[in-house]
Short mmCIF file of C-alpha atoms and ligand atoms in Angstrom, two decimals:
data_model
loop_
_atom_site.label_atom_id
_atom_site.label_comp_id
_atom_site.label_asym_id
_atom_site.label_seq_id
_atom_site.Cartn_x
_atom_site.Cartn_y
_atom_site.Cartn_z
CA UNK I 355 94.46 -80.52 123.82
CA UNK I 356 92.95 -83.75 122.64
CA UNK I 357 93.45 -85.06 119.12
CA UNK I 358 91.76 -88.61 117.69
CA UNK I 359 92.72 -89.87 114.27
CA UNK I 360 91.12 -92.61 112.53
CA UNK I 361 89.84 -94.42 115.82
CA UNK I 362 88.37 -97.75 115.45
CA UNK I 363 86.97 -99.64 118.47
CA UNK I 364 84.55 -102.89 117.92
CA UNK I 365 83.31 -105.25 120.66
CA UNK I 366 83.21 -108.92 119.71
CA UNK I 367 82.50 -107.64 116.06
CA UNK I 368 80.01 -104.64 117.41
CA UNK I 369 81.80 -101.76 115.67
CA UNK I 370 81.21 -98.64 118.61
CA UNK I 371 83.82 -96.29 116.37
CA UNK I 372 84.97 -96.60 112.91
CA UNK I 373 87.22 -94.53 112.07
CA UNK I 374 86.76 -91.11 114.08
CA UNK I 375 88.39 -87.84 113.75
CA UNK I 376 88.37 -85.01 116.43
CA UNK I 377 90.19 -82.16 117.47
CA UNK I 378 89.57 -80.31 120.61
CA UNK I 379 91.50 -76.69 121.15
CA UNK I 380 92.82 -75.84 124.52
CA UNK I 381 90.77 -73.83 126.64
CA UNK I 382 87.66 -74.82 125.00
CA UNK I 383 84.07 -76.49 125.36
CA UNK I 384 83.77 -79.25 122.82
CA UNK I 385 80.39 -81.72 122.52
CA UNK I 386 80.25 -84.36 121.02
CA UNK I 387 76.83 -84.87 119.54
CA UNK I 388 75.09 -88.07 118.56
CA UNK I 389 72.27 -90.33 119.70
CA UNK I 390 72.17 -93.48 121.96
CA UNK I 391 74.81 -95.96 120.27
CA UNK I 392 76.79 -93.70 118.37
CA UNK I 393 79.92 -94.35 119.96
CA UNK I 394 80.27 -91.42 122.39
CA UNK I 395 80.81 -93.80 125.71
CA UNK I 396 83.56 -95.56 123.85
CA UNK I 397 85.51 -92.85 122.73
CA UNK I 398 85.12 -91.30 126.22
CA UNK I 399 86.31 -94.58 128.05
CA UNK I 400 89.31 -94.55 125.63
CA UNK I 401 90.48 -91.16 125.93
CA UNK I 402 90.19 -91.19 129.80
CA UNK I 403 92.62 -94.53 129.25
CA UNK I 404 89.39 -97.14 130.79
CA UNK I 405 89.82 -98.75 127.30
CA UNK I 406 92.28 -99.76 124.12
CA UNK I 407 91.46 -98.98 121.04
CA UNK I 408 91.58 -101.63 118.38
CA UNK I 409 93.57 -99.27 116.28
CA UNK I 410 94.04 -95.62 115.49
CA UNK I 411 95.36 -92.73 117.49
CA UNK I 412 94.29 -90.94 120.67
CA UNK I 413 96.38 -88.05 122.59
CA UNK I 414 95.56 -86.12 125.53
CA UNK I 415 97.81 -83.26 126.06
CA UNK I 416 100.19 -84.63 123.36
CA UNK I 417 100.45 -87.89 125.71
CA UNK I 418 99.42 -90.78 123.93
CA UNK I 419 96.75 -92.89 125.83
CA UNK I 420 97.98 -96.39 124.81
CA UNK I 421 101.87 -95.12 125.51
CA UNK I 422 101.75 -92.99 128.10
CA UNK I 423 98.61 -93.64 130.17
CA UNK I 424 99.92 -92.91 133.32
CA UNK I 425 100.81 -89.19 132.03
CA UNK I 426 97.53 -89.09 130.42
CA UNK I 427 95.61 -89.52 133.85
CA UNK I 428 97.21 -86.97 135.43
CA UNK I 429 95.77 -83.99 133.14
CA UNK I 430 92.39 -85.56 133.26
CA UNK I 431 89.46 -85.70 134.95
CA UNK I 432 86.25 -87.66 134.14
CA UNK I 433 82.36 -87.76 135.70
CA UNK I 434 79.36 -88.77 133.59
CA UNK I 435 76.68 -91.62 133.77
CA UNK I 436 77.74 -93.25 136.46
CA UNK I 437 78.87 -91.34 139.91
CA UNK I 438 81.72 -91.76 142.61
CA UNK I 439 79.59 -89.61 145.52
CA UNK I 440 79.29 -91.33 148.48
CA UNK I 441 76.03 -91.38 149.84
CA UNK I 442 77.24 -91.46 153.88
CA UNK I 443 79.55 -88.46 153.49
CA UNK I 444 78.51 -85.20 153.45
CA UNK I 445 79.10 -82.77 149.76
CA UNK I 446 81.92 -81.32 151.76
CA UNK I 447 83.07 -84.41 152.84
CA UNK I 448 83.29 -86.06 149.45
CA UNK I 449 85.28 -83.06 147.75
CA UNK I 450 87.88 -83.33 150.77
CA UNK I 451 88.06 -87.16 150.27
CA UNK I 452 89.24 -86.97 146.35
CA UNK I 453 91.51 -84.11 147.01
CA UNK I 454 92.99 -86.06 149.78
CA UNK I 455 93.22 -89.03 147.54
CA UNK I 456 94.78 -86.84 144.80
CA UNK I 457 97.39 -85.69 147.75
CA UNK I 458 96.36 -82.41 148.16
CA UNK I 459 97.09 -80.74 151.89
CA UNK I 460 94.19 -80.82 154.10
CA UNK I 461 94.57 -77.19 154.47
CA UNK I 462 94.33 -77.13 150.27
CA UNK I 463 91.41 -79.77 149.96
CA UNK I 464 89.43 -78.14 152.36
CA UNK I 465 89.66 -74.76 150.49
CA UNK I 466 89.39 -76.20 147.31
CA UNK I 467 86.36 -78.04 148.18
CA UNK I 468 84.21 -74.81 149.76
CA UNK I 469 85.03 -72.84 146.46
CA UNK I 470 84.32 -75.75 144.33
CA UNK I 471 80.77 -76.49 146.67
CA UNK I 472 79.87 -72.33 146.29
CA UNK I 473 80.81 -72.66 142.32
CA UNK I 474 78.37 -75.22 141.72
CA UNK I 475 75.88 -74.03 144.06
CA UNK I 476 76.12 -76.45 146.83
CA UNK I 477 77.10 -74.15 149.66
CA UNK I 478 73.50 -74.41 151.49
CA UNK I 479 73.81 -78.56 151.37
CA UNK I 480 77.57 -78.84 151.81
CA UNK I 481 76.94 -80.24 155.36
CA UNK I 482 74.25 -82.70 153.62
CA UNK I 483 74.76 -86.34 153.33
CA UNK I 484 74.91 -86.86 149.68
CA UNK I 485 72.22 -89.56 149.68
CA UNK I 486 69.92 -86.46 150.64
CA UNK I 487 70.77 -84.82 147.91
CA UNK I 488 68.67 -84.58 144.73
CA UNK I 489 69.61 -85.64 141.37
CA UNK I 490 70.41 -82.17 139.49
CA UNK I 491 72.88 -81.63 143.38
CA UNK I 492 74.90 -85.41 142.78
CA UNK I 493 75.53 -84.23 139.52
CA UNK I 494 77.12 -81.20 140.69
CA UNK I 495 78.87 -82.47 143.68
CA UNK I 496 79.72 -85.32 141.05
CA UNK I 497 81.35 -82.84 138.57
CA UNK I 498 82.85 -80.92 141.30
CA UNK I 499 84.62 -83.93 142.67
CA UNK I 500 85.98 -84.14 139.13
CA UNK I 501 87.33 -80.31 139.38
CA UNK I 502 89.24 -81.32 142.83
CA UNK I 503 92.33 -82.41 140.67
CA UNK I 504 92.45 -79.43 139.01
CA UNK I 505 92.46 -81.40 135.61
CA UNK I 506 93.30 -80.02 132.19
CA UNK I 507 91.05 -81.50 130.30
CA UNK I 508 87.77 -82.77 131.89
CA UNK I 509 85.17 -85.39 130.11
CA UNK I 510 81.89 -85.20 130.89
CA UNK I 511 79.85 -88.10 129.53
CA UNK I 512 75.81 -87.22 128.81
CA UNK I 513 76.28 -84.75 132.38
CA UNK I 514 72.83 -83.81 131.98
CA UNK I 515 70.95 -86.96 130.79
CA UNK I 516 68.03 -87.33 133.40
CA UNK I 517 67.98 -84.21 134.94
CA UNK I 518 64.85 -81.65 135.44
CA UNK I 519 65.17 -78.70 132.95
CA UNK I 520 66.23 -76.49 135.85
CA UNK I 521 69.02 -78.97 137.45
CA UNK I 522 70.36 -79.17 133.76
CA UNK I 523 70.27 -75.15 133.41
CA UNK I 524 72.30 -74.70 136.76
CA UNK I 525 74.63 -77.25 135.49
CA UNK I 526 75.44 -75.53 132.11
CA UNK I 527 75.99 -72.33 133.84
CA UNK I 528 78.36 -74.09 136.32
CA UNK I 529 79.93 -76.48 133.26
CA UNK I 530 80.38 -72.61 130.89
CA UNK I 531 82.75 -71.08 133.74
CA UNK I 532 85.16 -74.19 133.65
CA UNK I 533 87.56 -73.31 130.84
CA UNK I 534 87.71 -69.91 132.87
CA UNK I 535 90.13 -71.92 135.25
CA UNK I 536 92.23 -73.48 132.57
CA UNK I 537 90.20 -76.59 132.28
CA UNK I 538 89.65 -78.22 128.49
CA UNK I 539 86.38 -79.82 127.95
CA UNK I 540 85.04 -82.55 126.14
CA UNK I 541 81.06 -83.55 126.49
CA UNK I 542 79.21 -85.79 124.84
CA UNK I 543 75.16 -84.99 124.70
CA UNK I 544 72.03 -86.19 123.04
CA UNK I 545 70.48 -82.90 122.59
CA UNK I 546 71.34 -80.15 119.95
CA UNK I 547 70.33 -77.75 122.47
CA UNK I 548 72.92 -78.81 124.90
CA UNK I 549 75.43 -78.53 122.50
CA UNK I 550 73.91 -75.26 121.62
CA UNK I 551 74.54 -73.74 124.70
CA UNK I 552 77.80 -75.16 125.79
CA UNK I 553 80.23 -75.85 122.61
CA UNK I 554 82.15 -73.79 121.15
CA UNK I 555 83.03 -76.69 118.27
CA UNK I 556 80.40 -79.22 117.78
CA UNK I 557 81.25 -82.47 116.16
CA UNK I 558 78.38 -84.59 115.27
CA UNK I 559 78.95 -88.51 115.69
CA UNK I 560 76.92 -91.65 113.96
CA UNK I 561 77.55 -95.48 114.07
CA UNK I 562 80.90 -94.36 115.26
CA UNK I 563 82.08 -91.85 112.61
CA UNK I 564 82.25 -87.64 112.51
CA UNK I 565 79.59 -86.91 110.04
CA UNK I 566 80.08 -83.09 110.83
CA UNK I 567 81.63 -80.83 112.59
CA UNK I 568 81.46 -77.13 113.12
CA UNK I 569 80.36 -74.14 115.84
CA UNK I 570 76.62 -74.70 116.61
CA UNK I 571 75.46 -72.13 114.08
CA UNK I 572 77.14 -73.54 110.98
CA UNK I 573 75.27 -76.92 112.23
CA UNK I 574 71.76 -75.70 112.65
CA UNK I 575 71.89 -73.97 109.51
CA UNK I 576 72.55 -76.97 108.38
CA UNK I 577 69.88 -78.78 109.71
CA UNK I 578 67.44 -75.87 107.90
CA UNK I 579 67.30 -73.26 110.91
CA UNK I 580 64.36 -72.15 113.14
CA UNK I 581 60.69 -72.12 111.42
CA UNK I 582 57.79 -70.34 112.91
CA UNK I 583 54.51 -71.87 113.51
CA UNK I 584 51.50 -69.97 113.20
CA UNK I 585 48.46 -71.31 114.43
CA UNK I 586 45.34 -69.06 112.70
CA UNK I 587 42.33 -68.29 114.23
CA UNK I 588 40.29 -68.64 111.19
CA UNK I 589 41.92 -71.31 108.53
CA UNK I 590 39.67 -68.82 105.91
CA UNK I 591 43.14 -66.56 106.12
CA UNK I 592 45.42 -68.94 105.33
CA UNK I 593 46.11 -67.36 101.76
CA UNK I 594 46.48 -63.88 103.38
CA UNK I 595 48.96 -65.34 106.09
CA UNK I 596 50.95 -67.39 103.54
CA UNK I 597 51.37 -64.21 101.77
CA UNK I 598 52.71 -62.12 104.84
CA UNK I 599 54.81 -65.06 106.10
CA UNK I 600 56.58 -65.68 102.90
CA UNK I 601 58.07 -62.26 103.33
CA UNK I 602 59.94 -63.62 105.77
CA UNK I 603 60.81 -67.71 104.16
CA UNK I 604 61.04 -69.15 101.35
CA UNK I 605 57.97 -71.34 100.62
CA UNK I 606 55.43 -71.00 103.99
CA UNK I 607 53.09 -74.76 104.15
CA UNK I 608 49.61 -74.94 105.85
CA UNK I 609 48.57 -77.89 107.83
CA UNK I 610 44.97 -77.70 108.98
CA UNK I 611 44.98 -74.23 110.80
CA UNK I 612 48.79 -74.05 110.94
CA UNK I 613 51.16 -72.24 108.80
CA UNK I 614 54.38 -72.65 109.31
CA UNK I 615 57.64 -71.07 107.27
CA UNK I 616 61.77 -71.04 108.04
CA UNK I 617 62.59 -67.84 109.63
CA UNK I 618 65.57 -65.49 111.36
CA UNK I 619 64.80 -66.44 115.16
CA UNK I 620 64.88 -62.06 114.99
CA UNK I 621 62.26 -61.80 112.74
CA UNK I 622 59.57 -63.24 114.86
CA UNK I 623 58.33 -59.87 116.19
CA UNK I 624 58.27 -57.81 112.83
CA UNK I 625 56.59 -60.84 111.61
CA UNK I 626 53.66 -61.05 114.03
CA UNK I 627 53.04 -57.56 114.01
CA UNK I 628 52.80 -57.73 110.04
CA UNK I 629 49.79 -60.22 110.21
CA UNK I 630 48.41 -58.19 113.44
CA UNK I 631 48.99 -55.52 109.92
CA UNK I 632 47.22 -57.33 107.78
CA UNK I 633 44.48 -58.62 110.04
CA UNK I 634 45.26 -61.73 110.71
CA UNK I 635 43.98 -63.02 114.35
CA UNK I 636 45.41 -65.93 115.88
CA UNK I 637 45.55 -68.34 118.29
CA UNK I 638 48.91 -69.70 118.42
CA UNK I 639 53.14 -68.82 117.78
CA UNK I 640 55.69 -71.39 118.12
CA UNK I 641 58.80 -71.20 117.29
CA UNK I 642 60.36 -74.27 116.57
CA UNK I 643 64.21 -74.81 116.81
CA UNK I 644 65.75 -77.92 114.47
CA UNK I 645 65.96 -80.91 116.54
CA UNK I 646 68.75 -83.29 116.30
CA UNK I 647 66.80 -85.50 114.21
CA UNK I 648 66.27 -82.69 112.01
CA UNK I 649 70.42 -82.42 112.34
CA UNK I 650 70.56 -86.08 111.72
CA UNK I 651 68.62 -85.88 108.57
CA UNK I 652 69.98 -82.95 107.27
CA UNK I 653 73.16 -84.32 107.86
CA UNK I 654 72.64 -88.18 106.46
CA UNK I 655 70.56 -87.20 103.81
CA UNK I 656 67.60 -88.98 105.35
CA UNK I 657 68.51 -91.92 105.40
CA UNK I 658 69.80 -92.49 109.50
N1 ADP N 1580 80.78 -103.43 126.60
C1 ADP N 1580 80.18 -103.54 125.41
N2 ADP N 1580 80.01 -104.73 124.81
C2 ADP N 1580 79.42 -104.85 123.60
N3 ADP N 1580 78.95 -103.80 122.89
C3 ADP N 1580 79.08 -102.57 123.44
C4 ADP N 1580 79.70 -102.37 124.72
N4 ADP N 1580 79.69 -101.05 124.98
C5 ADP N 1580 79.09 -100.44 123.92
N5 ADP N 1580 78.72 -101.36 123.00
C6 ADP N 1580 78.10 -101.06 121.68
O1 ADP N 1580 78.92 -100.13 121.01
C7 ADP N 1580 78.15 -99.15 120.36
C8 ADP N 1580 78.52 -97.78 120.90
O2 ADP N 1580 78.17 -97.71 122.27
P1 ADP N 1580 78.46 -96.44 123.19
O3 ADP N 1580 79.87 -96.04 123.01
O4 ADP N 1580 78.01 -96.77 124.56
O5 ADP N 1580 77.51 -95.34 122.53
P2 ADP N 1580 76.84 -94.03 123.19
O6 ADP N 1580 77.58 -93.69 124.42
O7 ADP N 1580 76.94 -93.01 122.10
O8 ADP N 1580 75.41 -94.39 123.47
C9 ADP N 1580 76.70 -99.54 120.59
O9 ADP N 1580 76.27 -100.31 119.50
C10 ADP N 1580 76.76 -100.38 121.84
O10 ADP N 1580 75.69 -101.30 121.86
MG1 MG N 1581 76.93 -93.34 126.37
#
């Protein structure tokens, strides 16, 4: 549904991409993964035809966005950073306005709009003005207004930057149903975790290039997997915990009281109850997921 080959974009000598490659398949949730600067706004702006490319190519749909821009916009929709919700109209009001503006019937926009505002949880508030509403609801109402085209492929750029952890959990659930309607999407995030739970395909982005790309497990094995953290209650047991945790990872290291060693996220419990075997008390258990900077140095080698 959306191809890029060998994109380049630079402002006034600032390269934002340098040569990226992506494929996205129809029907699916794709995220784009990379920190602040990596070129993710860019590549957005160009595919939803806001901005040329220096060179390269970029198709939506098979419609080239330099060529055919015109055909491109009408399979697309776009919300991110920045939001079109006006604050004096009400959620319901706003939906009806951009499906009016897209020439839908009244009859249509209206209908369109209540099963968009129930989707995304906005029923309660649909007679809100928007400038009542909190953050985690204008991003809804935001990505809903996006939905009132009934685009084929929808971009959503950072959607949950800035949002409480429970706005940006109802928001995944609501962005995971999309593709169940026919709608492609492309994301970009910050956070591994995002990606995680969203993308099927993940392709990781720095100083404008694809440095990887796979599902999210082939990734985070990459970046070295989940490690458990073991905080002892006595540090006098650290030899007899090193031994029972390196049943379960290769090479377990203690920092003051904590010993921590890579393990299967499923082996937690067998693990804990083979120290509680072996008498080990303690005082602490994380388990500690790879970052995207452990991504990013996995990835670069270190040296990001
Ligand atoms: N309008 C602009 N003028 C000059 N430089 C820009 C502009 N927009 C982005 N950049 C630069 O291009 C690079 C990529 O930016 P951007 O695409 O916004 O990255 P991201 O969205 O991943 O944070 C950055 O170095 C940024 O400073
Ligand atoms: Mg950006």
């Amino acid at each position: 549904m959306i191809r890029v080959e060998n994109l380049r974009k630079a402002y006034r000598g600032v390269v934002a991409l340098d040569g990226l490659d992506l494929d996205v398949a129809e029907g699916s949730i794709a995220a784009l993964l990379g920190p602040n600067g990596a070129g993710k706004s860019t590549l957005i702006r160009i595919l939803a035809t806001l901005l040329r490319p220096d060179s390269g190519r970029a198709e939506v749909g098979g419609r080239s966005v330099t060529a055919q821009p015109y055909q491109v916009r009408a399979l697309i929709g776009l919300t991110g950073q920045f939001t079109a919700v006006d604050d004096l109209l009400t959620g319901h009001e706003n939906l009806v306005l951009v499906g009016r503006l897209y020439r839908l019937s009244g009859k249509e926009a209206h209908r369109l709009a209540d099963e968009l505002l129930g989707a995304f949880e906005l029923g309660g508030v649909a007679g809100r003005r928007a400038g009542t509403y909190s953050g985690g609801m204008r991003r809804r109402l935001d990505l809903a207004a996006g939905l009132m085209t009934r685009p084929r492929a929808l971009f959503l750029d950072e959607p949950t930057t800035g949002l409480d952890p429970r706005s940006r959990r109802t928001l995944w659930s609501a962005i995971r149903r999309l593709p169940e309607q026919g709608t492609t999407i492309l994301l970009t995030t910050q956070y591994l975790e995002e990606a995680d739970r969203l993308a099927s395909a993940v392709t990781v982005i720095d100083r404008g290039r694809a440095i990887a790309t796979g599902t999210p497990e082939q990734l985070k094995a990459r970046a070295g997997g989940a490690r458990a953290e073991v905080v002892l209650a006595d540090p006098r047991q650290a030899p007899t915990a090193t031994e029972v945790m390196s049943r379960y990872g290769a090479r377990p290291t203690l920092e003051g009281e904590t010993v921590t060693v890579p393990v299967a996220e499923s082996a937690l419990p067998d693990l804990l109850r083979d120290l509680d075997t072996a008498g080990v008390p303690i005082t602490g258990l994380a388990l500690r997921r790879p970052t995207l900077d452990d991504a990013f140095l996995a990835l670069t080698g270190g040296d990001s």
